[in-house]
């Protein structure tokens, strides 16, 4: 985009009302700048958006649990909204057997009846030694060499194969670098110091960030980018980077997800927010029961089954596929992006990178500090 000297209506046009765009807009407003935030979806919030069904905040684009070790980020969000004390403690269902996650003393007791950390360590070491894999050739061998065969076959293999749509023996070993095992009776999935869900759901956080900022939904930047560009001095673009450049080098690939939600006439379906289905035959990877994120007491409940899918145009691009082909392609687009003078690229789609929420907030704060 060429730099323009005529008077523009806004300092920033922000394409995408997800967390990145919303944090950037919030920071710009604090510094006295004007922003227009647009989104092609019919709502604000991007992937953290919650839809209210039966008075339950349904995480429309997948379960979102806020966690961070960074006090600055925790204080930032807590200054905007109140967080509850939700701690993520998923359960694994393997062909009807239930196990605690992440792998900890509760899991080891359920698997083998072992009661002390020493017994559990010995059991894992025995299994690792038994198969004696010194140079893992694929994800399966890598996982077995780290945690042994029982944990791998019951809790990792099926889930991972469904996630990637490929056999674990056909997946590269590097996908799994570490498999944390915890020798304490601690079911808290995250190791971070701070964790929770905004009281009243994530829309409250987005509303607080975008308070006093002009927003428009159902507006696709690419349907009329010349007109949008004319409105602001600088564009903050959080959509797909390859689309920004007309896919001139080809399309970046993603993994997608299909969500199947149901309202049930019961107040408690599964007793936990997240249950992972770790066998190979169940076609979905997880069932989310949304009310448990906020300790809901509603009469009904809403559950969502999550099915990993190949991505194609028209489906949501959820997870970047950071293999060599796609990373190389991304670098070509990033080189083009670096040459743009009036466009700031940020967020998971423009940076082709998986970011957790606390990381996207940190990234938006950094870009805002550097550029505004
Ligand atoms: P997005 O939220 O995707 O926002 C980008 C916005 O840009 C979208 O609303 C899109 O509609 C809009 N847009 C794109 N193109 C255009 C266009 N042409 N015109 C107008 N608008 C456009 N993080 C955690 O910390 N904890 C979790 O538990 C967690 N769970 C997750 C589960 C799933 C299934 C996924 C996929 C992610 C999860 N995350 C989680 C990550 C979290 O969703 C991201 O960090 C965050 O949403 C990224 O924000 P963003 O603004 O970069 O992108």
Coordinates of C-alpha atoms and ligand atoms in Angstrom, one line a residue, residues 14-22 38-41 43-49 59 61-67 88 190 202 216 218-223 228 237-240 243 257 259 286 306 316-319 346-350 353-361, ligand 1:
X14 CA -7.7 -3.1 12.3
X15 CA -8.6 -6.1 10.2
X16 CA -9.8 -8.9 12.6
X17 CA -11.5 -8.4 16.0
X18 CA -9.7 -11.3 17.7
X19 CA -7.5 -10.9 20.7
X20 CA -4.6 -9.5 18.7
X21 CA -6.7 -6.8 17.0
X22 CA -8.6 -6.0 20.2
X38 CA -13.6 -4.8 11.3
X39 CA -14.3 -8.5 11.2
X40 CA -15.7 -10.7 8.5
X41 CA -17.5 -12.9 11.1
X43 CA -19.3 -11.2 16.0
X44 CA -16.3 -9.8 17.7
X45 CA -13.7 -11.8 19.6
X46 CA -12.2 -14.1 16.9
X47 CA -11.6 -17.6 18.2
X48 CA -12.2 -16.7 21.8
X49 CA -15.9 -15.8 21.1
X59 CA -16.7 -21.7 23.5
X61 CA -14.2 -22.2 18.4
X62 CA -12.9 -24.7 20.8
X63 CA -12.3 -24.8 24.6
X64 CA -10.2 -21.8 25.8
X65 CA -8.4 -21.8 29.1
X66 CA -6.4 -18.8 30.0
X67 CA -3.0 -19.6 31.6
X88 CA -7.9 -27.4 33.8
X190 CA -0.8 -26.5 33.2
X202 CA -14.4 -14.2 27.0
X216 CA -18.0 -3.4 12.3
X218 CA -19.8 -9.0 8.6
X219 CA -17.1 -6.9 6.8
X220 CA -14.5 -8.8 4.8
X221 CA -11.5 -6.6 4.1
X222 CA -10.9 -8.3 0.8
X223 CA -14.3 -7.5 -0.6
X228 CA -11.0 0.2 3.6
X237 CA -3.8 -7.0 9.5
X238 CA -4.6 -10.1 11.5
X239 CA -6.1 -12.3 8.7
X240 CA -4.3 -14.9 6.5
X243 CA -4.6 -14.1 1.2
X257 CA -11.7 -28.9 13.4
X259 CA -17.5 -28.9 16.2
X286 CA -12.8 -34.5 23.0
X306 CA -14.4 -32.0 18.5
X316 CA -11.7 -22.6 9.6
X317 CA -7.9 -22.6 9.5
X318 CA -7.2 -23.5 13.1
X319 CA -3.7 -24.9 13.4
X346 CA 0.1 -9.7 13.6
X347 CA -1.8 -12.6 15.2
X348 CA -1.9 -16.3 14.5
X349 CA -3.0 -16.1 10.9
X350 CA -0.7 -13.3 9.7
X353 CA 2.1 -19.5 14.2
X354 CA 0.2 -21.2 16.9
X355 CA -0.1 -18.8 19.9
X356 CA -1.8 -19.3 23.2
X357 CA -3.9 -16.3 24.3
X358 CA -1.3 -15.0 26.8
X359 CA 1.3 -15.1 24.0
X360 CA -0.9 -13.3 21.5
X361 CA -1.6 -10.6 24.1
Ligands
LIG1 P1 -8.2 -14.9 15.8 O1 -8.9 -15.0 17.1 O2 -8.4 -16.0 14.8 O3 -8.8 -13.5 15.1 C1 -8.5 -13.2 13.8 C2 -9.8 -12.5 13.3 O4 -9.6 -12.0 12.0 C3 -11.0 -13.5 13.1 O5 -12.1 -13.1 13.9 C4 -11.3 -13.5 11.6 O6 -12.6 -13.6 11.3 C5 -10.7 -12.1 11.2 N1 -10.4 -12.0 9.8 C6 -9.6 -12.8 9.1 N2 -9.6 -12.4 7.8 C7 -10.4 -11.3 7.7 C8 -10.8 -10.5 6.6 N3 -10.3 -10.7 5.4 N4 -11.6 -9.4 6.9 C9 -12.1 -9.2 8.2 N5 -11.7 -10.0 9.2 C10 -10.9 -11.0 9.0 N6 -5.1 -20.4 23.7 C11 -5.0 -20.5 25.1 O7 -4.3 -19.7 25.7 N7 -5.7 -21.5 25.8 C12 -6.5 -22.4 25.2 O8 -7.1 -23.2 25.9 C13 -6.6 -22.3 23.8 N8 -7.4 -23.2 23.1 C14 -7.5 -23.1 21.8 C15 -8.3 -24.1 21.1 C16 -8.4 -24.1 19.7 C17 -9.2 -25.1 19.0 C18 -7.7 -23.1 19.0 C19 -7.7 -23.1 17.5 C20 -6.9 -22.2 19.6 C21 -6.8 -22.2 21.0 N9 -6.1 -21.2 21.7 C22 -5.9 -21.3 23.1 C23 -5.4 -20.1 21.0 C24 -6.2 -18.8 20.8 O9 -7.4 -19.1 20.1 C25 -5.4 -17.8 20.1 O10 -4.3 -17.4 20.8 C26 -6.1 -16.5 19.8 O11 -7.5 -16.6 19.5 C27 -5.5 -15.8 18.6 O12 -6.0 -14.5 18.4 P2 -5.8 -13.8 17.0 O13 -6.4 -12.4 17.1 O14 -4.5 -13.9 16.5 O15 -6.7 -14.7 15.9

